[in-house]
Coordinates of C-alpha atoms in Angstrom, one line a residue:
M51 CA 104.3 117.1 79.1
N52 CA 100.9 117.2 81.0
R53 CA 100.1 117.9 83.9
K54 CA 97.0 116.7 85.8
T55 CA 95.3 116.9 89.1
L56 CA 92.9 115.0 90.7
V57 CA 90.8 116.0 93.3
L58 CA 89.0 113.2 95.5
P59 CA 85.7 113.0 96.9
A60 CA 85.2 115.2 100.2
V61 CA 84.3 112.3 102.9
V62 CA 87.5 112.0 104.6
G63 CA 86.9 111.5 107.9
L64 CA 83.4 110.3 107.9
L65 CA 82.4 106.7 108.8
A66 CA 79.1 105.2 108.4
P67 CA 77.9 102.7 111.9
V68 CA 77.3 99.9 109.5
L69 CA 78.5 99.1 106.4
A70 CA 77.1 96.3 104.6
A71 CA 77.0 95.4 100.1
C72 CA 77.8 93.2 97.9
G73 CA 81.1 93.3 95.6
G74 CA 81.8 92.8 92.4
S75 CA 84.3 90.2 90.7
A76 CA 87.6 91.0 89.4
S77 CA 86.6 91.5 85.3
G78 CA 88.8 93.0 82.6
S79 CA 92.9 92.2 81.6
N80 CA 94.2 93.4 78.7
S81 CA 97.7 91.3 78.4
G82 CA 100.4 92.3 77.0
D83 CA 104.0 93.6 78.2
A84 CA 103.9 93.9 81.9
I85 CA 103.3 97.4 83.5
V86 CA 106.7 98.5 84.8
V87 CA 106.8 101.4 88.1
G88 CA 109.7 102.5 89.5
T89 CA 109.9 103.1 93.5
T90 CA 112.6 104.3 95.4
D91 CA 110.7 102.2 98.5
R92 CA 114.0 99.3 99.8
F93 CA 113.0 96.2 101.1
T94 CA 114.9 94.6 103.0
A95 CA 115.3 91.6 105.2
S96 CA 117.8 91.7 108.5
K97 CA 118.1 89.9 111.8
D98 CA 116.4 92.6 112.9
A99 CA 113.6 92.3 110.5
P100 CA 113.4 89.1 108.9
A101 CA 109.7 89.1 107.8
P102 CA 109.0 92.3 106.0
F103 CA 106.3 91.0 104.0
D104 CA 104.7 89.2 106.8
P105 CA 101.0 90.6 107.3
A106 CA 102.0 90.5 111.0
Y107 CA 105.2 92.0 110.9
A108 CA 105.0 94.6 108.1
Y109 CA 103.9 98.2 108.7
D110 CA 105.5 100.9 106.8
V111 CA 103.8 102.0 103.4
G112 CA 105.7 100.4 101.2
T113 CA 105.6 97.0 102.6
W114 CA 102.1 97.4 102.7
N115 CA 102.1 98.2 98.9
V116 CA 103.6 94.8 98.1
L117 CA 100.5 93.3 100.9
R118 CA 97.4 95.3 99.3
Q119 CA 98.2 93.7 96.3
T120 CA 98.6 90.2 97.0
V121 CA 97.0 89.1 100.5
Q122 CA 93.1 90.0 100.5
T123 CA 91.3 91.3 103.7
L124 CA 87.5 91.6 104.3
M125 CA 87.1 95.4 103.9
V126 CA 89.0 97.5 101.2
Q127 CA 89.1 101.3 101.0
P128 CA 87.7 102.4 97.5
R129 CA 88.2 103.8 94.6
G130 CA 88.3 107.5 95.3
D131 CA 88.1 106.9 99.1
G132 CA 85.2 106.7 100.8
Q133 CA 83.1 104.3 103.5
P134 CA 85.2 100.9 103.4
Q135 CA 83.3 98.1 101.2
P136 CA 83.4 94.3 101.7
E137 CA 86.1 92.6 99.6
A138 CA 86.8 89.1 100.9
A139 CA 83.9 89.7 102.5
E140 CA 80.1 89.7 100.5
K141 CA 78.6 91.7 103.3
C142 CA 79.8 93.5 106.9
G143 CA 78.3 95.4 109.6
F144 CA 78.0 96.2 113.3
S145 CA 75.0 93.7 114.4
D146 CA 74.6 95.7 117.8
S147 CA 73.4 99.1 118.4
G148 CA 76.8 99.5 120.8
N149 CA 79.2 99.1 117.6
E150 CA 80.8 95.9 119.9
R151 CA 79.8 93.3 117.7
Y152 CA 80.9 93.3 113.9
S153 CA 79.9 90.3 111.8
C154 CA 81.0 89.2 108.1
T155 CA 80.0 86.9 105.7
L156 CA 82.7 85.7 103.7
R157 CA 82.0 85.6 99.1
E158 CA 81.0 82.1 97.6
G159 CA 84.3 80.3 96.4
L160 CA 86.6 82.3 98.0
Q161 CA 90.3 80.5 97.1
F162 CA 94.0 81.1 98.1
S163 CA 96.2 81.9 94.8
N164 CA 96.8 78.0 95.4
G165 CA 93.1 77.0 95.1
D166 CA 92.7 76.1 98.8
A167 CA 89.6 77.1 99.9
I168 CA 89.1 79.8 102.1
T169 CA 86.7 79.3 105.4
A170 CA 86.0 81.6 107.5
K171 CA 88.5 79.8 110.0
D172 CA 91.0 81.2 108.0
V173 CA 90.1 84.3 109.0
K174 CA 90.0 83.7 112.7
F175 CA 93.2 81.9 112.3
S176 CA 94.9 84.9 110.6
I177 CA 93.6 87.4 113.2
D178 CA 94.0 85.4 116.1
R179 CA 97.8 84.6 114.6
A180 CA 98.5 88.8 114.3
R181 CA 97.6 89.2 117.3
A182 CA 99.7 86.1 119.2
I183 CA 103.0 87.0 117.8
K184 CA 102.7 90.6 118.4
A185 CA 105.5 92.1 116.4
D186 CA 107.5 94.6 117.8
S187 CA 106.7 96.7 114.4
G188 CA 103.8 97.7 116.6
V189 CA 100.9 96.1 113.8
F190 CA 99.1 94.5 116.0
A191 CA 98.3 97.7 117.9
L192 CA 95.5 97.8 115.0
L193 CA 93.6 95.2 116.4
S194 CA 93.6 95.8 119.8
T195 CA 90.2 96.6 120.1
I196 CA 89.1 92.6 119.6
D197 CA 88.2 90.5 122.3
T198 CA 87.2 87.5 120.7
V199 CA 86.6 86.1 117.0
E200 CA 84.3 83.3 116.8
T201 CA 83.2 82.0 113.2
R202 CA 79.8 80.1 112.5
G203 CA 79.8 78.0 110.0
D204 CA 82.3 78.1 106.8
R205 CA 81.6 81.9 105.6
E206 CA 80.4 83.8 108.9
V207 CA 83.0 85.4 111.2
I208 CA 81.6 87.6 113.9
F209 CA 84.3 89.6 115.4
H210 CA 83.5 90.8 119.4
L211 CA 85.2 93.8 120.6
K212 CA 86.0 94.9 124.1
S213 CA 84.4 98.3 123.7
A214 CA 82.9 100.2 120.5
D215 CA 85.3 100.9 117.8
A216 CA 83.7 102.9 115.1
T217 CA 86.9 103.0 112.9
F218 CA 86.6 99.3 113.1
P219 CA 85.7 98.5 109.5
F220 CA 88.7 100.4 108.3
K221 CA 91.0 98.4 110.4
L222 CA 89.8 95.5 108.3
S223 CA 91.0 97.3 105.3
T224 CA 94.5 96.6 106.0
P225 CA 96.7 94.1 105.9
V226 CA 97.8 93.0 109.7
A227 CA 94.2 91.7 109.1
G228 CA 95.0 90.0 105.3
I229 CA 93.8 86.3 105.2
V230 CA 96.7 83.9 105.2
N231 CA 96.9 79.8 104.6
P232 CA 97.9 78.0 107.5
N233 CA 99.7 76.1 105.5
D234 CA 102.2 78.9 104.1
Y235 CA 102.1 81.0 107.6
E236 CA 102.9 79.0 111.1
K237 CA 100.6 79.9 114.3
N238 CA 103.6 81.5 116.3
K239 CA 106.4 82.1 114.3
L240 CA 106.7 85.2 111.6
R241 CA 106.9 84.1 107.7
D242 CA 110.8 85.1 107.3
G243 CA 111.8 86.3 103.8
F244 CA 110.3 87.6 100.8
S245 CA 107.4 84.9 100.0
V246 CA 103.9 86.3 100.5
D247 CA 101.0 84.2 99.7
G248 CA 97.3 84.9 99.7
S249 CA 93.9 85.7 97.8
G250 CA 94.6 88.8 96.8
P251 CA 94.0 90.0 93.0
Y252 CA 97.5 89.6 92.3
T253 CA 100.5 86.7 92.9
V254 CA 103.8 88.0 93.2
Q255 CA 107.2 86.8 92.7
I256 CA 110.4 88.3 94.5
E257 CA 113.8 88.9 92.7
A258 CA 116.3 89.9 95.7
K259 CA 120.2 90.0 96.0
D260 CA 122.1 90.6 99.5
D261 CA 118.6 90.2 101.1
T262 CA 117.1 93.3 99.2
V263 CA 114.6 93.3 96.7
V264 CA 115.7 94.5 93.4
K265 CA 112.2 93.8 91.7
A266 CA 108.8 92.3 91.9
V267 CA 106.6 91.2 89.4
F268 CA 102.8 91.3 90.7
T269 CA 100.7 88.5 87.8
K270 CA 96.8 88.3 87.9
N271 CA 95.2 85.4 90.5
P272 CA 93.5 83.6 88.4
H273 CA 91.3 82.5 91.4
Y274 CA 91.1 85.8 92.7
T275 CA 86.9 86.3 94.0
G276 CA 86.3 90.1 94.8
Q277 CA 85.1 93.5 94.0
L278 CA 88.0 94.9 92.6
K279 CA 88.6 95.1 88.7
I280 CA 92.1 94.6 87.1
K281 CA 92.8 96.3 84.2
N282 CA 96.6 94.5 83.4
S283 CA 98.0 90.8 83.9
K284 CA 101.2 91.9 85.0
V285 CA 102.8 94.6 86.7
E286 CA 106.4 94.7 87.7
M287 CA 107.8 96.8 90.4
R288 CA 111.4 97.8 90.4
S289 CA 113.2 99.2 93.4
F290 CA 115.8 102.2 92.4
E291 CA 118.7 103.8 95.1
T292 CA 118.3 107.1 94.2
A293 CA 115.3 109.5 92.8
A294 CA 117.4 110.6 90.1
A295 CA 118.1 106.8 89.1
M296 CA 114.4 106.5 88.6
G297 CA 113.7 109.4 86.9
S298 CA 116.3 108.6 84.1
A299 CA 115.0 105.3 84.0
L300 CA 111.2 106.9 83.2
E301 CA 112.6 109.2 81.1
K302 CA 114.3 106.3 78.9
G303 CA 111.2 104.6 78.8
D304 CA 112.9 101.4 80.6
I305 CA 110.0 102.1 83.7
D306 CA 106.7 103.5 82.5
L307 CA 105.8 105.0 85.6
M308 CA 107.1 106.5 88.8
T309 CA 106.0 107.0 92.2
R310 CA 107.4 107.7 95.9
S311 CA 109.6 109.6 96.2
M312 CA 110.2 111.7 93.8
T313 CA 112.4 114.9 94.8
P314 CA 110.9 118.2 95.0
A315 CA 113.0 119.2 91.9
Q316 CA 111.8 116.4 89.7
I317 CA 108.3 117.2 91.0
T318 CA 108.5 121.0 90.1
K319 CA 111.0 120.2 86.3
L320 CA 108.0 117.6 85.8
D321 CA 104.8 119.8 86.8
N322 CA 106.3 123.4 85.1
A323 CA 107.6 121.7 81.4
S324 CA 105.3 121.1 78.5
G325 CA 104.7 118.8 75.6
G326 CA 106.4 115.6 75.9
N327 CA 105.0 112.1 77.1
I328 CA 105.1 111.9 80.3
N329 CA 102.7 112.7 82.5
L330 CA 102.3 114.1 86.5
N331 CA 99.5 113.3 88.2
E332 CA 98.7 115.9 91.8
M333 CA 96.7 113.7 94.2
P334 CA 95.4 114.8 98.1
G335 CA 98.2 113.2 100.5
L336 CA 97.4 112.7 104.1
E337 CA 101.2 112.1 104.6
I338 CA 102.4 114.0 107.3
R339 CA 106.0 114.0 109.1
Y340 CA 107.2 115.3 112.8
L341 CA 110.0 114.7 114.6
A342 CA 109.3 112.2 118.1
F343 CA 110.9 112.6 121.6
N344 CA 112.1 109.3 123.6
T345 CA 111.0 110.9 126.4
N346 CA 112.6 109.0 128.9
A347 CA 115.7 110.3 127.4
P348 CA 117.7 112.4 129.6
S349 CA 118.5 115.4 127.0
V350 CA 114.5 115.9 126.4
K351 CA 112.7 114.0 129.1
S352 CA 112.4 117.8 130.5
T353 CA 109.1 119.1 129.3
A354 CA 110.3 122.2 129.0
V355 CA 113.2 121.4 126.4
R356 CA 110.4 119.9 124.2
Q357 CA 108.1 123.0 124.4
A358 CA 110.8 125.0 123.5
V359 CA 112.2 122.6 120.5
A360 CA 107.8 123.3 119.3
Q361 CA 108.6 127.4 120.4
L362 CA 111.5 127.5 117.6
I363 CA 110.6 125.2 114.5
N364 CA 109.6 127.8 111.8
R365 CA 107.5 125.5 109.7
G366 CA 106.9 128.0 107.1
E367 CA 110.5 128.5 106.3
L368 CA 110.8 124.7 106.5
V369 CA 108.5 124.3 104.2
S370 CA 109.7 126.9 101.5
K371 CA 113.4 125.7 101.8
V372 CA 112.4 122.5 100.9
Y373 CA 109.0 121.2 99.7
G374 CA 107.7 124.6 98.1
S375 CA 104.0 124.5 97.1
Q376 CA 104.3 120.2 97.7
A377 CA 104.0 120.5 101.1
E378 CA 102.3 122.8 104.0
P379 CA 103.2 123.8 107.9
L380 CA 101.1 121.4 109.7
Y381 CA 100.4 122.1 113.7
S382 CA 98.7 119.1 114.8
L383 CA 99.1 115.5 114.0
V384 CA 96.0 115.5 112.0
P385 CA 95.8 116.7 108.8
A386 CA 93.7 120.1 107.7
T387 CA 91.9 118.3 105.8
I388 CA 90.8 115.3 108.3
T389 CA 87.6 115.5 110.1
G390 CA 88.6 116.6 113.7
H391 CA 92.0 118.5 113.1
S392 CA 92.5 121.8 115.3
N393 CA 95.9 123.8 115.3
A394 CA 96.6 122.7 118.1
F395 CA 100.4 123.0 118.5
F396 CA 99.8 127.0 116.7
N397 CA 97.3 127.6 119.4
R398 CA 99.4 126.8 121.9
Y399 CA 102.9 128.3 120.5
G400 CA 101.4 131.0 117.7
D401 CA 105.3 132.3 115.9
P402 CA 108.1 131.0 116.4
S403 CA 109.4 132.9 119.5
L404 CA 112.9 132.9 121.1
S405 CA 112.0 134.8 124.0
K406 CA 109.6 132.7 124.9
A407 CA 111.4 129.9 124.7
Q408 CA 114.6 131.4 126.7
T409 CA 111.5 131.7 129.4
L410 CA 110.1 127.9 129.1
L411 CA 113.7 127.0 129.6
S412 CA 114.6 129.5 132.2
K413 CA 111.7 128.3 134.9
A414 CA 112.3 125.0 134.1
G415 CA 115.7 125.5 135.2
I416 CA 117.5 124.0 132.1
A417 CA 120.7 124.8 131.5
T418 CA 121.5 126.2 127.8
P419 CA 122.7 125.3 125.0
V420 CA 120.8 121.4 125.8
K421 CA 122.5 119.0 123.6
V422 CA 121.3 116.8 121.0
T423 CA 121.2 115.0 117.9
L424 CA 118.2 114.8 115.1
H425 CA 118.2 111.1 113.8
Y426 CA 116.9 110.7 110.4
T427 CA 116.5 108.2 107.7
T428 CA 118.4 108.8 104.8
D429 CA 116.5 106.4 102.4
H430 CA 112.6 105.8 103.1
Y431 CA 110.9 109.7 102.9
G432 CA 113.1 110.6 100.1
S433 CA 116.4 112.4 99.7
A434 CA 115.5 116.0 100.8
T435 CA 114.8 114.7 104.2
A436 CA 118.9 115.6 104.8
Q437 CA 118.4 119.6 103.8
E438 CA 115.3 119.4 106.2
F439 CA 117.2 118.3 109.0
E440 CA 119.9 120.3 108.1
I441 CA 117.4 123.5 108.6
L442 CA 115.9 122.3 111.6
K443 CA 119.4 121.9 112.9
N444 CA 120.3 125.3 111.8
Q445 CA 116.7 126.7 113.5
L446 CA 117.4 126.1 116.8
N447 CA 121.3 126.3 117.0
K448 CA 120.2 129.7 116.2
S449 CA 118.6 130.6 119.4
G450 CA 121.7 129.7 121.2
L451 CA 119.5 127.6 123.4
F452 CA 120.4 124.5 121.7
D453 CA 124.1 122.3 120.1
V454 CA 121.6 120.5 117.8
R455 CA 124.0 117.7 115.3
T456 CA 122.3 115.7 112.9
Q457 CA 122.9 112.0 112.1
G458 CA 121.4 109.5 108.9
T459 CA 121.0 106.2 108.7
S460 CA 119.5 104.0 106.5
W461 CA 116.1 102.9 107.2
D462 CA 116.8 98.7 107.9
K463 CA 118.9 100.4 110.7
F464 CA 117.2 103.3 111.8
R465 CA 113.7 101.6 112.4
P466 CA 115.1 99.0 114.5
A467 CA 117.4 101.5 116.4
E468 CA 114.1 104.0 116.9
Q469 CA 112.3 101.1 118.0
K470 CA 115.0 100.1 120.6
G471 CA 114.7 103.8 122.2
D472 CA 118.4 105.2 120.6
Y473 CA 117.6 107.8 119.4
D474 CA 116.5 110.6 121.8
V475 CA 114.9 112.8 118.7
Y476 CA 114.3 111.1 115.6
G477 CA 112.2 111.8 112.6
M478 CA 109.7 109.9 110.8
G479 CA 106.3 109.9 108.2
W480 CA 103.3 108.7 108.5
F481 CA 101.4 107.5 105.7
P482 CA 97.4 106.5 107.2
D483 CA 96.0 103.1 107.7
F484 CA 93.0 104.5 107.2
P485 CA 91.7 108.1 106.8
D486 CA 90.9 109.1 109.7
A487 CA 92.0 111.4 113.2
D488 CA 91.8 107.8 115.2
N489 CA 94.8 106.6 112.7
Y490 CA 96.8 110.0 113.6
L491 CA 96.9 110.1 117.3
A492 CA 96.3 106.4 118.7
P493 CA 99.5 104.7 117.2
F494 CA 101.3 107.4 118.3
L495 CA 100.0 107.1 122.1
D496 CA 97.9 104.1 122.8
K497 CA 99.7 101.3 124.8
D498 CA 101.2 99.2 122.5
N499 CA 102.3 102.3 120.1
F500 CA 104.0 102.3 116.6
L501 CA 106.8 104.3 117.7
G502 CA 107.6 101.9 121.2
S503 CA 107.8 105.3 123.1
P504 CA 107.5 105.6 126.5
Y505 CA 105.5 108.6 126.7
V506 CA 101.6 107.5 128.6
N507 CA 98.8 110.3 129.2
T508 CA 96.3 107.7 130.9
K509 CA 93.6 110.3 130.6
I510 CA 94.4 110.1 126.7
N511 CA 94.8 106.2 126.7
N512 CA 91.4 105.6 129.2
T513 CA 89.2 108.2 128.1
L514 CA 89.6 109.9 125.2
I515 CA 90.7 107.7 123.0
P516 CA 87.7 105.4 123.9
D517 CA 85.4 108.4 123.9
S518 CA 86.2 108.9 120.5
R519 CA 85.6 105.8 119.0
R520 CA 82.3 105.2 120.6
E521 CA 81.2 108.4 118.0
A522 CA 80.3 106.8 114.6
D523 CA 79.6 110.1 113.2
R524 CA 83.4 111.8 113.5
L525 CA 82.1 115.5 113.8
T526 CA 80.4 114.4 117.5
A527 CA 84.2 112.8 118.0
S528 CA 85.7 115.6 117.2
K529 CA 85.7 117.0 121.4
S530 CA 87.7 114.1 122.3
L531 CA 89.7 114.3 119.5
N532 CA 90.4 118.3 120.0
Q533 CA 91.0 117.7 123.9
I534 CA 94.3 114.5 122.6
Q535 CA 95.7 117.4 120.4
D536 CA 95.5 120.1 123.3
I537 CA 97.6 117.7 125.5
V538 CA 99.5 116.8 123.1
A539 CA 100.4 120.2 121.4
D540 CA 101.4 121.0 125.5
E541 CA 103.4 117.7 126.6
V542 CA 104.8 117.5 123.4
P543 CA 105.9 113.7 122.9
V544 CA 105.7 114.3 119.4
L545 CA 106.4 117.4 117.2
P546 CA 104.1 118.2 113.4
L547 CA 106.0 119.5 111.0
W548 CA 104.0 119.4 107.2
Q549 CA 101.9 117.8 105.3
G550 CA 102.4 117.1 102.2
K551 CA 100.8 116.2 98.9
Q552 CA 101.6 113.3 96.7
Y553 CA 102.7 112.4 92.6
I554 CA 103.1 109.8 90.0
A555 CA 104.5 110.1 86.8
A556 CA 103.4 108.3 84.0
R557 CA 104.5 107.8 80.5
D558 CA 101.4 108.9 78.5
D559 CA 100.4 105.6 77.0
I560 CA 99.7 104.4 80.8
T561 CA 96.2 104.5 81.8
G562 CA 95.0 104.8 85.3
S563 CA 97.5 106.3 86.8
E564 CA 95.1 108.8 88.3
W565 CA 94.0 106.1 90.4
A566 CA 96.9 104.5 91.3
L567 CA 97.0 106.0 94.7
N568 CA 94.6 106.6 97.1
S569 CA 94.7 109.5 99.8
S570 CA 96.4 107.0 102.2
S571 CA 99.3 106.4 99.6
T572 CA 97.7 102.9 98.9
L573 CA 99.7 101.6 95.9
Q574 CA 96.8 100.2 93.8
L575 CA 98.1 98.5 90.5
W576 CA 95.1 97.1 89.6
E577 CA 94.1 100.2 87.9
L578 CA 97.2 100.7 85.4
G579 CA 96.2 99.6 81.8
R580 CA 98.0 100.6 79.0
G581 CA 96.2 102.2 75.7
V582 CA 93.5 104.3 75.6
S583 CA 91.3 105.0 78.9
E584 CA 88.1 103.6 78.9

């Protein structure tokens, strides 16, 4: 069993004020049997989430990784990361000095997978639709800096922004900005169920049982026009209930590749093995885990209670006992490898301290022990989550200042309950929409935030986030970004825990697996092939 490590270019967090290029057309495809990919992501349609694959609704890494194969965007994050490049567009760029007007020209001959021509009006329809529906997933907030969308002729789209936004090219590479056909998607209503249609590199056929996806079969789209080079004709994605079942399928040869989420034990076993026919690829990751607080809930409404939790949590112990070398303690919402990161929580709290936590609660007049439940999802971030929350519970209970219990819930029930404010404290993970510090701050703190959090800080929302977006040079933006991180560490609406690496395990006749995930955990199925590498 061989182990390969991929190091991506060190360009994370860097943006250019103008982006313009011409992409190549899709090329190459080796036919043969479908490449079979395993995942533990579960896709369920329910009363609370009836449209999991609608670009105007979907907002988690699993559903996005279905949409990125099928729904085309104007821009795309390139192989190996870096600045976004034109995809459905022939060229894009800011057309003013203030980064408030962004223009794109579509490629000639763009078609949806059914052969319908794509025009600038379809792009406008798609963007305006997501903004108007305002799905409770919060994904529409990625487009919040748009004021109006203008079209000129069949191929030119102009975005007039409310304020400068240097991160806007990245936002146009996310599935919420995906181009959909008005004949398939209603203007003011989500498309229920699992059907997906677009102009991306693949079409998809979904097999579902009891409103849950069993497998998705991606077939090369003959009408695709873009810069991606598709190296296979068909990929099948199978959803497994457990990482153990997925790993067994890989060993038997029932699947060719497995990705999120493998257990720490599986990764360690593959890493230490020698010989065999399975390769483990370790890749830089930008995934983070954190605790979020409903700041209106009586148990944690006091800032002192949240600060005391921050003062007691031992990230080093948590990581070493659960994830080992596969994760690192994180002291900010912004990962250490992103431009603009600061160790705000360590600077504020230092090492874990019982006496300091006691002082915080005593000064605020908080009676102890504080009773609280830590909620987590049992099936979305891997089976190690349960162990992680037991350790968090024990750390807090050991202090005598808290009386904590834990509660695990499946993702299809967990996420709607969290959005409704049913949980006082809950654990979440974040896979970035794009690799910039803004995407680790605004989604949790800005108006219409992803969590539906009641927490509001007017300085962050009205001054610091807008100021940071004016700076195309992200190093220059660091001053505003660091101030945001300091405020978060002081008021603790969220509490960062760790930053993880990411892995893919593939049988040795599969090529391109080292490129199949980028740092934002975007699954790039078009990179996979079978046989000898090019």
